[in-house]
Each structure stands twice: as structure tokens, then as C-alpha cells.
Short mmCIF file of C-alpha atoms in Angstrom, two decimals:
data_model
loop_
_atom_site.label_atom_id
_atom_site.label_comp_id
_atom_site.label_asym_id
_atom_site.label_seq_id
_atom_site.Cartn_x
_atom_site.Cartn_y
_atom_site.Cartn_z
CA UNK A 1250 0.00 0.00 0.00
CA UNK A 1251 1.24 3.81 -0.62
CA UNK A 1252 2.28 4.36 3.04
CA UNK A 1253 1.28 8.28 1.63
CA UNK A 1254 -2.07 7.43 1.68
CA UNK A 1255 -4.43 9.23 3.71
CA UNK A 1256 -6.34 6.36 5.30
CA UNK A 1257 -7.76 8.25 8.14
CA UNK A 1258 -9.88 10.36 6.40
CA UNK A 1259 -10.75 7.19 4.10
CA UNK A 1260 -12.09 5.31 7.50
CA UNK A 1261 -13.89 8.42 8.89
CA UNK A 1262 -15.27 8.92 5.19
CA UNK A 1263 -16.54 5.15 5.83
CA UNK A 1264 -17.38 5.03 8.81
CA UNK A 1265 -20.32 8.37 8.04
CA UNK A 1266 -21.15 7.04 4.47
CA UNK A 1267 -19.47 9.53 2.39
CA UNK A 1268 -18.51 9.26 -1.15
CA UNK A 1269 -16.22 11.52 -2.61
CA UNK A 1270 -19.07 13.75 -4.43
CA UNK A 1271 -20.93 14.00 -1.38
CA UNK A 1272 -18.14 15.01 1.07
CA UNK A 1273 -16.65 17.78 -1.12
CA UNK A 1274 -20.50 19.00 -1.16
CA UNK A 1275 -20.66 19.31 2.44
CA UNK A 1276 -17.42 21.28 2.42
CA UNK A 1277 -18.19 23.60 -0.03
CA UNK A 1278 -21.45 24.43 2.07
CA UNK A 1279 -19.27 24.70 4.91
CA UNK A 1280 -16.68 26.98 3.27
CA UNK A 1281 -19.92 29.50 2.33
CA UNK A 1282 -20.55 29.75 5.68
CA UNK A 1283 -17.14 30.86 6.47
CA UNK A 1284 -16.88 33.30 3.72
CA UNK A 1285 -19.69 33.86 1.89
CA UNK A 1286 -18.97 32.15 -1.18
CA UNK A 1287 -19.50 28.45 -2.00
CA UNK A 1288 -16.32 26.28 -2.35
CA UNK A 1289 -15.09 25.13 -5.60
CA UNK A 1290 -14.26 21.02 -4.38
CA UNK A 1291 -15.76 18.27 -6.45
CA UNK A 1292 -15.14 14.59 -5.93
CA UNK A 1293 -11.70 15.04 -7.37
CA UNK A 1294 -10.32 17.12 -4.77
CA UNK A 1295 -11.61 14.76 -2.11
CA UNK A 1296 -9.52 11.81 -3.99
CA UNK A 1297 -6.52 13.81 -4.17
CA UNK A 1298 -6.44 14.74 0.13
CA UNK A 1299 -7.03 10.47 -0.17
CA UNK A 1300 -4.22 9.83 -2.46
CA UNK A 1301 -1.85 12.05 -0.81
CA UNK A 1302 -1.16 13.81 -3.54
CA UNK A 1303 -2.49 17.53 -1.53
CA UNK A 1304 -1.40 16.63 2.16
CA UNK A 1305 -2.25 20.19 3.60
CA UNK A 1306 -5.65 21.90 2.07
CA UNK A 1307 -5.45 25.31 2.69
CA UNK A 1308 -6.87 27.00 5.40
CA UNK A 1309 -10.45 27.91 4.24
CA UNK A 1310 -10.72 24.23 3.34
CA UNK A 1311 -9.10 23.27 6.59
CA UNK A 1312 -11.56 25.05 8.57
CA UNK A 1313 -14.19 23.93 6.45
CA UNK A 1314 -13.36 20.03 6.84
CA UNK A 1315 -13.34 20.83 10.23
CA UNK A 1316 -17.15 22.47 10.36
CA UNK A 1317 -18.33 19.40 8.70
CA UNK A 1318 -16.33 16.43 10.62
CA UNK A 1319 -16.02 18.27 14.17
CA UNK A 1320 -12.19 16.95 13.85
CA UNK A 1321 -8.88 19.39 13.64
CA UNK A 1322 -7.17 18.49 10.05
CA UNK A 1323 -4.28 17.08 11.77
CA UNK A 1324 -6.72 14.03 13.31
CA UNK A 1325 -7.57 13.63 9.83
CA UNK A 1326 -4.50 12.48 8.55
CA UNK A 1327 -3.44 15.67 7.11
CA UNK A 1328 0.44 16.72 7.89
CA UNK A 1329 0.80 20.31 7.96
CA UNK A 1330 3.61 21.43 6.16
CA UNK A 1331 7.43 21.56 7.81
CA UNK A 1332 6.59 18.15 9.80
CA UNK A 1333 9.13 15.31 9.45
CA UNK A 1334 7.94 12.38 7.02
CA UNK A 1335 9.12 8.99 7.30
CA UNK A 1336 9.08 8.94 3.11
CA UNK A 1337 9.60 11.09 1.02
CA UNK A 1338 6.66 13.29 0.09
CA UNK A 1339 4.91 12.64 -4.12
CA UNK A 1340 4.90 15.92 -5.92
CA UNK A 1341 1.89 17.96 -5.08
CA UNK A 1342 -0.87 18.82 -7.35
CA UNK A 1343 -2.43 21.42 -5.61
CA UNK A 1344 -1.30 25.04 -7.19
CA UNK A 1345 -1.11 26.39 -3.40
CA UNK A 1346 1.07 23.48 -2.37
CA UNK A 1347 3.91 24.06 -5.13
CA UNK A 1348 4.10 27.92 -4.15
CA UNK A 1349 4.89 27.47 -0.07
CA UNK A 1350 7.82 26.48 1.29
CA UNK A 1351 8.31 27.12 4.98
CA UNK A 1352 11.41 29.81 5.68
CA UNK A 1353 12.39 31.48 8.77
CA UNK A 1354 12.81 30.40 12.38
CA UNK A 1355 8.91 30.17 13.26
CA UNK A 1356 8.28 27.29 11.05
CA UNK A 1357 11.27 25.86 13.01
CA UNK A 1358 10.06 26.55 16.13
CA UNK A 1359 6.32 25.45 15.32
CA UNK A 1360 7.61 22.01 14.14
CA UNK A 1361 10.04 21.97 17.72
CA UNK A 1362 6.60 22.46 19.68
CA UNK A 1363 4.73 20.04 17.98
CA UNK A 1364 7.08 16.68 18.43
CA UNK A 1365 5.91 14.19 20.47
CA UNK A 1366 7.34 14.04 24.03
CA UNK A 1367 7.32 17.75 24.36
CA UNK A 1368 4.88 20.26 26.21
CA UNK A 1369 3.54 22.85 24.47
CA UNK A 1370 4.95 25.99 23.97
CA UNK A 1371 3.29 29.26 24.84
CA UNK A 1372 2.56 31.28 21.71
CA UNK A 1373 2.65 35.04 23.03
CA UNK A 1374 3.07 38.44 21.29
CA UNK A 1375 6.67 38.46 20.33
CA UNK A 1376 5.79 35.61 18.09
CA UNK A 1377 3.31 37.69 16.18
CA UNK A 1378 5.82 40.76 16.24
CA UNK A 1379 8.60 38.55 14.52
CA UNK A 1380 6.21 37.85 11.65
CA UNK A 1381 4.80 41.44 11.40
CA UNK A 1382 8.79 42.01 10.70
CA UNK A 1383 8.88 39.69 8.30
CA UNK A 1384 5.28 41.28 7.08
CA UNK A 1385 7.54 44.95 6.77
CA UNK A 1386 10.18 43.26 4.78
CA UNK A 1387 7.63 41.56 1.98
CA UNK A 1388 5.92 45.63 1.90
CA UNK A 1389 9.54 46.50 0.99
CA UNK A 1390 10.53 44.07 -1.18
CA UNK A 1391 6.83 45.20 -3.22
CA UNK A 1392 8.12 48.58 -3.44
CA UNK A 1393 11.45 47.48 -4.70
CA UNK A 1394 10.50 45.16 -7.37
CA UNK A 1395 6.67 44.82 -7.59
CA UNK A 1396 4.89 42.56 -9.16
CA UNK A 1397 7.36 39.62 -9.01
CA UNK A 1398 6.05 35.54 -8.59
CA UNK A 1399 8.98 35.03 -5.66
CA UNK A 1400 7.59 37.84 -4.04
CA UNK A 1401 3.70 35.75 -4.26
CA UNK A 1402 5.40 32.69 -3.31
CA UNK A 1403 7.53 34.00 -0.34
CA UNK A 1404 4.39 35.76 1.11
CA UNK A 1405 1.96 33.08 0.55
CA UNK A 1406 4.81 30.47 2.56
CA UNK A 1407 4.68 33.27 5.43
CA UNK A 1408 0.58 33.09 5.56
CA UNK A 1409 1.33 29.42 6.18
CA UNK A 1410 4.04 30.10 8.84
CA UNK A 1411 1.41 32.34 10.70
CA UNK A 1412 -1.41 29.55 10.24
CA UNK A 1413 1.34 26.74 11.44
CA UNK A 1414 1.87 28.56 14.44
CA UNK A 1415 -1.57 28.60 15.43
CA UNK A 1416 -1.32 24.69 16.16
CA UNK A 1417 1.89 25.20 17.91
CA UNK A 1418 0.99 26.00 21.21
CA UNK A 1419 -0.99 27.68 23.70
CA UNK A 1420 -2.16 30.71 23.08
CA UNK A 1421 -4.86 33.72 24.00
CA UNK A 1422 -7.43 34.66 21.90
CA UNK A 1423 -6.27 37.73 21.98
CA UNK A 1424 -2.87 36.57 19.80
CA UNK A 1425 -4.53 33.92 17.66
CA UNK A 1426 -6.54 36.69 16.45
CA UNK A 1427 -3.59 38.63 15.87
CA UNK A 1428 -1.94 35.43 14.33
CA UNK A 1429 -4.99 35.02 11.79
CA UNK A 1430 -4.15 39.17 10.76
CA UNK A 1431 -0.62 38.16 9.99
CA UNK A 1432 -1.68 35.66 8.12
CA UNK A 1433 -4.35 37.56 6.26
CA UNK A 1434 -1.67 39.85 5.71
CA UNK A 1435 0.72 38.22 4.35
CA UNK A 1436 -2.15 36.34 1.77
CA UNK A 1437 -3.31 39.71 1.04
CA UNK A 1438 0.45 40.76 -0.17
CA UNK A 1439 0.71 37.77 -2.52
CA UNK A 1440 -2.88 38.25 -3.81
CA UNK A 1441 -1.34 42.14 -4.42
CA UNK A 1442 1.74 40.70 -6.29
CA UNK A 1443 -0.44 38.19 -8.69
CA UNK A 1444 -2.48 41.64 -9.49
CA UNK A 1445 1.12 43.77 -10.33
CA UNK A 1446 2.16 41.14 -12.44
CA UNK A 1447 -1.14 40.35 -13.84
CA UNK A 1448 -1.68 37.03 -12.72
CA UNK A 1449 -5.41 37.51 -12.10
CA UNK A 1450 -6.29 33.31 -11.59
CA UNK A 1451 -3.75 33.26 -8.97
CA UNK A 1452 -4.61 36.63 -7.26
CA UNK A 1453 -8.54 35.65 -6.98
CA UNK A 1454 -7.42 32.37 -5.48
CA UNK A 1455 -4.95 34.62 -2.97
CA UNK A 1456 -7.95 36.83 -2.53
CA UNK A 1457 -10.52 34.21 -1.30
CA UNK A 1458 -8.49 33.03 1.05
CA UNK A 1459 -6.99 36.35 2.54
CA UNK A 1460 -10.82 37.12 3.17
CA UNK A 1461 -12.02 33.93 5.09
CA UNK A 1462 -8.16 34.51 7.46
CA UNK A 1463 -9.41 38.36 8.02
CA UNK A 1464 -12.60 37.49 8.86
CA UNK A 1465 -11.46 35.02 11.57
CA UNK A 1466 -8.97 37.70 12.44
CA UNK A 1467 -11.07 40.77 12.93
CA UNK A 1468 -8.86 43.03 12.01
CA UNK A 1469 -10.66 46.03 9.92
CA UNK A 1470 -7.31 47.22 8.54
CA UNK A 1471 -6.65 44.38 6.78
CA UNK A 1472 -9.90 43.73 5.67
CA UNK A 1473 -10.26 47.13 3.86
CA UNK A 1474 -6.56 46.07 2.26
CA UNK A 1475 -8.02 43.20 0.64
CA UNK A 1476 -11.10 44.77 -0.72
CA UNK A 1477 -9.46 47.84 -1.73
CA UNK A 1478 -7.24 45.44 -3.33
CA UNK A 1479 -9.87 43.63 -5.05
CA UNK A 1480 -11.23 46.74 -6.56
CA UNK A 1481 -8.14 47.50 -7.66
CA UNK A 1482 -7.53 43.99 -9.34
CA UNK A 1483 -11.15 44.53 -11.28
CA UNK A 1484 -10.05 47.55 -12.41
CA UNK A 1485 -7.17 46.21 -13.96
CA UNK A 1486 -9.50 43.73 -15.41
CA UNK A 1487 -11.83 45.97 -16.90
CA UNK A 1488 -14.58 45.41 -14.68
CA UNK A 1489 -15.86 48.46 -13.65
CA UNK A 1490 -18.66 47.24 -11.90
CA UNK A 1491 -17.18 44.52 -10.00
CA UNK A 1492 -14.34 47.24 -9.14
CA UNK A 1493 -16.61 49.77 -7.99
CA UNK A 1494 -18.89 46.93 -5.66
CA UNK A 1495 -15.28 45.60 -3.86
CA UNK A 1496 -14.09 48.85 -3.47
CA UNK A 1497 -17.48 49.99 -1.61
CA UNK A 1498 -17.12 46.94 0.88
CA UNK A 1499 -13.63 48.50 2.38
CA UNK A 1500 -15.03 51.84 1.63
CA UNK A 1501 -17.85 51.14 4.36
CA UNK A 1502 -16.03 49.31 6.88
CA UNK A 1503 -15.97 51.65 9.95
CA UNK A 1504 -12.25 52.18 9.69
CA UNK A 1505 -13.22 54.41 7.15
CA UNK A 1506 -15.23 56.77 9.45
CA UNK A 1507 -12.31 56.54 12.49
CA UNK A 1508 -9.42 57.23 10.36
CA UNK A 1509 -10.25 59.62 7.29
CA UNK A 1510 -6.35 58.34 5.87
CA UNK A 1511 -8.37 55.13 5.11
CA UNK A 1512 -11.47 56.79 3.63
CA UNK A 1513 -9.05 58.78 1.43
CA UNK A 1514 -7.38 55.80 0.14
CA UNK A 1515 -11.08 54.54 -0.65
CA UNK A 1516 -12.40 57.32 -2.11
CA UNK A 1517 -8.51 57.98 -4.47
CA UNK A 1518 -9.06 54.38 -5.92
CA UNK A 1519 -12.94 54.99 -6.54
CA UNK A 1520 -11.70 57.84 -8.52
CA UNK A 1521 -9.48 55.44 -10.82
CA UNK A 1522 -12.23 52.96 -11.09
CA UNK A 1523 -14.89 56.36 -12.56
CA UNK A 1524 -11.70 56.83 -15.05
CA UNK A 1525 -11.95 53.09 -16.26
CA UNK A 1526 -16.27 53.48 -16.48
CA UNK A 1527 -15.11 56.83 -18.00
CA UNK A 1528 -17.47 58.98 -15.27
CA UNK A 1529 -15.92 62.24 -15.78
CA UNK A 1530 -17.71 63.84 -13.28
CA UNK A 1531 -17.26 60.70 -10.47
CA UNK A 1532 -13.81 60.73 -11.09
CA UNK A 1533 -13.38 65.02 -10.46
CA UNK A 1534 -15.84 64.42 -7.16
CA UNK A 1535 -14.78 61.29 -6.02
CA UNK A 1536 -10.89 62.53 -5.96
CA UNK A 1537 -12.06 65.88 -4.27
CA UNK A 1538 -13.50 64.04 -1.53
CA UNK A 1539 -10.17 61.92 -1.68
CA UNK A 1540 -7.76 65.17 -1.05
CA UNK A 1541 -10.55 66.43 1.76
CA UNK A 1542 -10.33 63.51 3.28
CA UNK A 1543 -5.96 63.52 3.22
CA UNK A 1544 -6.48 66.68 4.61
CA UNK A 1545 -8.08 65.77 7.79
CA UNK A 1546 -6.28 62.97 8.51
CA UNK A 1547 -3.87 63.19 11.75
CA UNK A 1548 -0.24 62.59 10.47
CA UNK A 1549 0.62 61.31 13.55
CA UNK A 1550 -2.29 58.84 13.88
CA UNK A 1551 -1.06 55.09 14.83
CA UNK A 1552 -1.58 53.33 10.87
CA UNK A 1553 -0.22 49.87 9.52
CA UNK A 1554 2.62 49.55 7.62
CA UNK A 1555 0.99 48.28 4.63
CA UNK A 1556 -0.98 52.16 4.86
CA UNK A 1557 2.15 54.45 5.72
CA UNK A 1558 4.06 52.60 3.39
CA UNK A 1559 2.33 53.63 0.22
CA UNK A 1560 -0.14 56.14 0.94
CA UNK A 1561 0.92 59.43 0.74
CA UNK A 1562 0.04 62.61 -1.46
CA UNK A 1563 2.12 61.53 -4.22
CA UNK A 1564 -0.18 57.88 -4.53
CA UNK A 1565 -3.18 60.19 -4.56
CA UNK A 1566 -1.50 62.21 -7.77
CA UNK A 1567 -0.73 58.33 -9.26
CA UNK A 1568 -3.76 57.38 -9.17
CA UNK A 1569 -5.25 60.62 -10.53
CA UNK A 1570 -2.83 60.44 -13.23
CA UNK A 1571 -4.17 57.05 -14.18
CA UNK A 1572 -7.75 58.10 -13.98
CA UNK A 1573 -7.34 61.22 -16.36
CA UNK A 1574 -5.18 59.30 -18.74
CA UNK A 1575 -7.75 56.19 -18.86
CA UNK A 1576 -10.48 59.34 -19.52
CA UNK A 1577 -8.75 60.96 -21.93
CA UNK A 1578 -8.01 63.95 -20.42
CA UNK A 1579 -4.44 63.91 -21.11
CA UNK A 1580 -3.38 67.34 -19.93
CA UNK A 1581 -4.77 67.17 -16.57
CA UNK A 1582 -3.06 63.63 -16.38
CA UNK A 1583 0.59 64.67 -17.50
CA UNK A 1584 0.12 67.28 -14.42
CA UNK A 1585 -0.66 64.89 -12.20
CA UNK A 1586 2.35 62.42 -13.40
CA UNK A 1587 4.47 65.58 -12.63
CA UNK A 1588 3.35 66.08 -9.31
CA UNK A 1589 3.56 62.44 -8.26
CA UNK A 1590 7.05 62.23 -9.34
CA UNK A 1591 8.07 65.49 -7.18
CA UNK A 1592 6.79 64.21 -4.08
CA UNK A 1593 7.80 60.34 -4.77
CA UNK A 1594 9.92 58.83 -1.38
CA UNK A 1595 12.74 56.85 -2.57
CA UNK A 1596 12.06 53.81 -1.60
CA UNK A 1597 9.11 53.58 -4.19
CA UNK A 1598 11.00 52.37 -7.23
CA UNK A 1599 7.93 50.52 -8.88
CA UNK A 1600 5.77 53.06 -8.28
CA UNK A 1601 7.94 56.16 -10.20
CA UNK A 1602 8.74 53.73 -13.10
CA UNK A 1603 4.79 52.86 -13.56
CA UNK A 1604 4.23 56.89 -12.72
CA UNK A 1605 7.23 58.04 -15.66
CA UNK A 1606 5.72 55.30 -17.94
CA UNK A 1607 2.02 56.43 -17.64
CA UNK A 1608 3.54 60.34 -18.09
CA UNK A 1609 5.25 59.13 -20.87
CA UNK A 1610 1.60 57.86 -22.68
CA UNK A 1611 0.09 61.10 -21.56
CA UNK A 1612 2.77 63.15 -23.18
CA UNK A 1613 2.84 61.18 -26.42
CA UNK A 1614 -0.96 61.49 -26.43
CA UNK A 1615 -0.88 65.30 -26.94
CA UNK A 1616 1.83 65.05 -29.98
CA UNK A 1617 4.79 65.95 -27.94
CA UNK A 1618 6.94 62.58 -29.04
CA UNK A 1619 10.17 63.50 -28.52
CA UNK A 1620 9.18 64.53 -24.44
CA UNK A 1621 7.35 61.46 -24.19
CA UNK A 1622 10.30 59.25 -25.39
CA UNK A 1623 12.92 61.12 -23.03
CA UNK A 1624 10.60 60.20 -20.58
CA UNK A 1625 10.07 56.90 -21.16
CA UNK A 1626 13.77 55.80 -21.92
CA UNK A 1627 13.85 57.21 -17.71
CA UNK A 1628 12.23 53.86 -17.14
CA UNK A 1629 15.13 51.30 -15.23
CA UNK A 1630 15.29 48.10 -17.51
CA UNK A 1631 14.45 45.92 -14.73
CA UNK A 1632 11.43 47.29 -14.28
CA UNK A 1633 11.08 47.73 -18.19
CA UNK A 1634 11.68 43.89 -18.54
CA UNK A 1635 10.76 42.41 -15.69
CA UNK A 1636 7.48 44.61 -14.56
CA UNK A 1637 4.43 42.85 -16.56
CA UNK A 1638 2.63 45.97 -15.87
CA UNK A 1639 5.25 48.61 -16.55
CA UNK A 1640 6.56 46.01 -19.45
CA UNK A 1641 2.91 45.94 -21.55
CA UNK A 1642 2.77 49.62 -21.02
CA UNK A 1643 5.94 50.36 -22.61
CA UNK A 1644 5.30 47.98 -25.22
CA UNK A 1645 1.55 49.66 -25.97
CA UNK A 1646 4.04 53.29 -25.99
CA UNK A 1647 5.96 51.86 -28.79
CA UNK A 1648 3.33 50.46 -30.58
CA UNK A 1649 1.97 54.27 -30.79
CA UNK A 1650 4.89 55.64 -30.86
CA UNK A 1651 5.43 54.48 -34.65
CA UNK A 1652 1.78 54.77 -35.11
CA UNK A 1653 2.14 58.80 -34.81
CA UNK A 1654 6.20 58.99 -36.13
CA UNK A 1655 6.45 56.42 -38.50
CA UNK A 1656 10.34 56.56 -39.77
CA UNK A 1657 10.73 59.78 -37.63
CA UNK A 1658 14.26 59.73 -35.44
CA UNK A 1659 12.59 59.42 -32.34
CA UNK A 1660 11.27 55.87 -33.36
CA UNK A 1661 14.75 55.16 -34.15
CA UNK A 1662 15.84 56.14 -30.83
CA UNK A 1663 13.49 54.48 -29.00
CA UNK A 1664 14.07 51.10 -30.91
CA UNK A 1665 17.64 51.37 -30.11
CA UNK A 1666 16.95 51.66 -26.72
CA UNK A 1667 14.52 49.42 -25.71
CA UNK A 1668 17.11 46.66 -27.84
CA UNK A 1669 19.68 47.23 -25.34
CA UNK A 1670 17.15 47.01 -22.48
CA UNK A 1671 16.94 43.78 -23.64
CA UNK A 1672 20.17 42.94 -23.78
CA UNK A 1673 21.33 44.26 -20.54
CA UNK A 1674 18.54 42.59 -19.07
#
């Protein structure tokens, strides 16, 4: 027999009369009690947790196993991830499984607690602040790079660390809700790298999780981060409408109405989503209640990282420009691009070479070519090459670029260059 087989959740699925079909029903009912939204599981998936081939659902499926069975994963023959195996593990199937590998101390520490013959450790607060450093260092490593698959993978592995902790030890409520935040955080920042480098599939898988971990969590701030993210990854999509109705769920958590810094952010990214509907007056109202709302906010208000990272009047300005440029109105944007450059920090390199490459467009766009190209050929060639955002965007510039130059110098410039941003590369 395949000593990987999971024959404890074959005897329990015995033992209660369930087939494979009619198991994976009761989890997906159980999973749309957790979040909302029905599971995707057929009989398949319930052959493949048999097989072995997926030894470690993830955690909305985890939880939901557990609603149906009244039995913690583990006593169901799963084998959380980082625990020794007597053989060798089969390749996993599951997409989830091939992105996280445990890193870092706390997986270390979580496996140490869990062997047999020990007590359990205590799980307290400096457990929770080691991963909300780890947290700062994924926010930036974004900033640095954006949009990158290691930076998915290495934050989805940390969401696991976070969730592997949670069976580690003893713990107050108090931290395992703060446990379930790191871990929605940390989901929420791969489900944001998927979107930069326009991996939707992955991103809405990120997404459904990060929502079901934040709901178990509490946490308000990180629930607006993954809605406001979701409108953000419609919008990107083209889906106005589905942009707009994500957006409005952070928009009217009650974060919003504490801390007007949040209700700015909201109101700045409805702004971009009236560009992509092409609301011309939404998008002038919504961002006037977005720079009202900036200016209330107290500077020295307590915020997350995530927030104080990013958000800033220079964001505002980014997102403007993108509004006005997706409208059209290509003056107004090519001001805003200005502005947001002036006032960028440093430490946002993705953010100025999206910023110059969207100035760029908007430059181009009113018949100024050679401008637009100096401006463009500003762009790094990492993030040129290695963006998919910034890279389609510069691609769609060239692609205009001879449309209104055809044979002109400036095409001939601009070929040269983006040939040895391939080559140095």
C-alpha cells in the first residue's frame, strides 16, 4: 500500500457514508458559511487529500473540513507542512502546495513544539511581532520590485508560517486573532503581487483566502486592504462594476469613518475605477472628496505599515494620473504624473517607473513625441523587462509611438533603446 495514503480520512469517510461527491458538497457548504462564497471542491479534490497527492488543504478548506467532521485536520490524517515524514513526500498537485515552502525560524520553532514528548509551547506576542517584521520586509521588497512571482510565493509560505503557528501552542485569543491578521496579511500581499504582475487566476485564489483569514482575524485594517485590493484587481480587469462593488465593501467598513487616511485611500481608488467606467464627473468628485479627506487625517495617527508605506500625497496624484489618462483627459493627467514624481519617497522604485511610464503615454498622447520618449527611456530596464505591468505599457508606448512617427528619429531612438534594455537585461 502507498504508506502516503491518507487512510484516516478514508475510514472516517466510511465510517459516516461519504462518497467523494458528497463530502466535497458538504465542504463547499461549509466553506460558504465561512466566507460567503460556495467552495469550488468536487469529488476530485476529495480523492486527491485520499491519495496524498495535496497533504495540507489550505486553510479555508481546513476550517471547512473541520465544520463538517467536528475533527482538527491534523486528526484527519493531514500533515501540515514543515513536519518530518518517514518517506519522502509525491509531488503535489495542488497550485497552493507548489508555491509554499516554509522559511524562517517560526516554522522551526512550530515544528520543535509540535514533536511528540514535548509540552507545548506558549505562543505570546513576540511571536506575532517577529512575523509582522517579516510582514515589513515583503511591503519593501513590493516597493522594490513589484509585481514579481517570488515575491507571491515568499508571502503566501509566510501566511502558512502564521497559520502553522496557530497549532503550535498555547495561546490567547487575543494573539490567535492577531496570528490570523498576519496571516491575512501576508495572503493579502501575494494576492497584491499576482495583481502587479497580472496574474489575475492566482490573485482571486490569494484573494478568497486572505478574506475567510481576516474574517477570523477581525482586524478592519486588513480587511479594507483586501477589498481595496480587489477593486483595484477589477479595475485592472476591466470590470468596472465589479471594481466599484469591492471597493465599496472597504469603503464602508468603519475604519473608514475613524481614520479619514483610510477613507481617502477609498475614495482615491474609486476615482481610478470612474476613469476606467469613463465617469468624468465621479472621477473630479470622487478625488475631491479623496484630497478632503488627506487633509483631515492626523499625520501622527497610529496606521499599519501596509498604509504608511504607500499612501501618501504623491499615490493620490498616481492614481489621478491614471484616472485622467484612462479618460482621456491627457493634460490634466501629464500634471498629475508631474506632481507624483516630485513628491515620490525613494524607496518607491515601482511606483515612479509605472508613474514616468504612464507620463510618458500622456505626453505622447498630446503630440509631444520627442518629451514622451525622453521620458520613457527614464524607465530602469528591470522594471522595463521584468514589470508585466510597466513592461505591456511600454510595449503599448511603442506600438503608438510608430503609429504617430512612422520613420521619424525618435522611433529610431526608441528602438535602439529598448534593444539594449533587452540585452542588458
Amino acid at each position: 500500500m502507498d504508506t502516503t495514503r491518507n487512510t484516516v480520512l478514508e475510514a472516517w469517510m466510511k465510517e459516516h457514508g461519504h462518497s467523494a461527491n458528497s463530502l466535497a458538497e458538504a465542504v463547499n457548504t461549509a466553506a460558504e458559511q465561512l466566507t460567503g462564497r460556495t467552495g469550488g471542491h468536487d469529488g476530485s479534490s476529495v480523492r486527491a487529500w485520499k491519495s496524498g497527492r495535496i497533504r495540507w488543504p489550505n486553510a479555508v478548506t481546513r476550517k471547512a473540513l473541520e465544520l463538517v467532521t467536528g475533527l482538527p485536520a491534523t486528526e484527519l490524517g493531514f500533515v501540515p507542512r514543515g513536519r518530518a515524514q518517514s518517506t519522502p513526500a509525491p509531488q503535489q498537485e495542488d497550485p497552493d502546495m507548489k508555491r509554499r515552502t516554509l522559511v524562517g525560524g517560526i516554522a522551526v520553532a512550530a515544528a520543535a513544539a509540535a514533536a511528540p514528548g514535548t509540552a507545548p509551547r506558549r505562543i505570546g506576542m513576540s511571536d506575532v511581532d517577529r512575523l509582522q517584521q517579516r510582514f515589513a520586509e515583503i511591503i519593501a521588497s513590493d516597493h522594490r520590485h513589484g509585481g514579481q512571482l517570488s515575491i507571491e510565493q515568499r508571502a503566501a509560505a509566510l501566511a502558512d508560517e502564521a497559520l502553522n503557528l496557530q497549532n503550535s501552542g498555547a495561546a490567547t485569543q487575543r494573539v490567535r486573532s492577531h496570528l490570523y491578521a498576519c496571516a491575512a496579511s501576508f495572503r493579502s500581499s501575494a494576492m497584491w503581487a499576482a495583481i502587479d504582475g497580472r496574474r489575475y487566476d492566482d490573485a482571486q485564489r490569494h484573494m478568497r483566502e486572505a478574506q475567510a483569514l481576516a474574517e477570523m482575524s477581525g482586524d478592519q485594517a486588513i480587511k479594507f486592504r483586501i477589498w481595496s485590493h480587489a477593486g483595484t484587481m477589477y479595475r485592472h480587469m476591466g470590470r468596472p462594476a465589479d471594481a466599484l462593488a469591492a471597493n465599496d465593501v472597504a469603503r464602508n467598513l468603519n475604519i473608514t469613518r475613524r481614520d479619514p487616511m483610510f477613507a481617502s485611500l477609498g475614495l482615491a481608488r474609486q476615482a481610478a475605477i470612474h476613469g476606467v467606467a469613463q465617469d468624468r464627473t465621479g472621477t473630479r468628485r470622487a478625488f475631491d472628496q479623496a484630497q478632503d479627506a488627506m487633509d483631515r487625517a492626523d499625520p501622527h495617527a497610529v496606521r499599519p505599515v501596509w498604509l504608511i508605506a504607500f499612501y501618501d500625497q504623491a499615490e493620490l496624484h498616481s492614481l489621478a494620473l491614471s484616472a485622467y489618462l484612462t479618460l482621456g483627459d491627457y493634460p490634466t493627467a501629464e500634471s498629475h504624473g508631474h506632481r507624483c514624481l516630485a513628491s515620490l519617497r525613494p524607496h518607491m522604485v515601482r511606483s515612479r517607473a509605472i508613474t514616468t511610464t504612464r507620463l510618458a503615454h500622456a505626453q505622447l498622447h498630446q503630440g509631444d513625441a520627442d518629451a514622451a520618449t525622453t521620458a520613457a527611456m527614464q524607465v530602469p530596464a528591470t522594471a522595463a523587462t521584468q514589470h508585466a505591468r510597466v513592461s505591456r505599457m511600454l510595449q503599448e508606448f511603442g506600438a503608438a509611438l510608430r503609429a504617430k512617427a512612422p520613420g521619424s528619429p525618435t522611433v529610431q531612438t526608441w528602438t535602439e533603446h529598448t534593444a539594449a534594455w533587452r540585452t542588458s537585461a
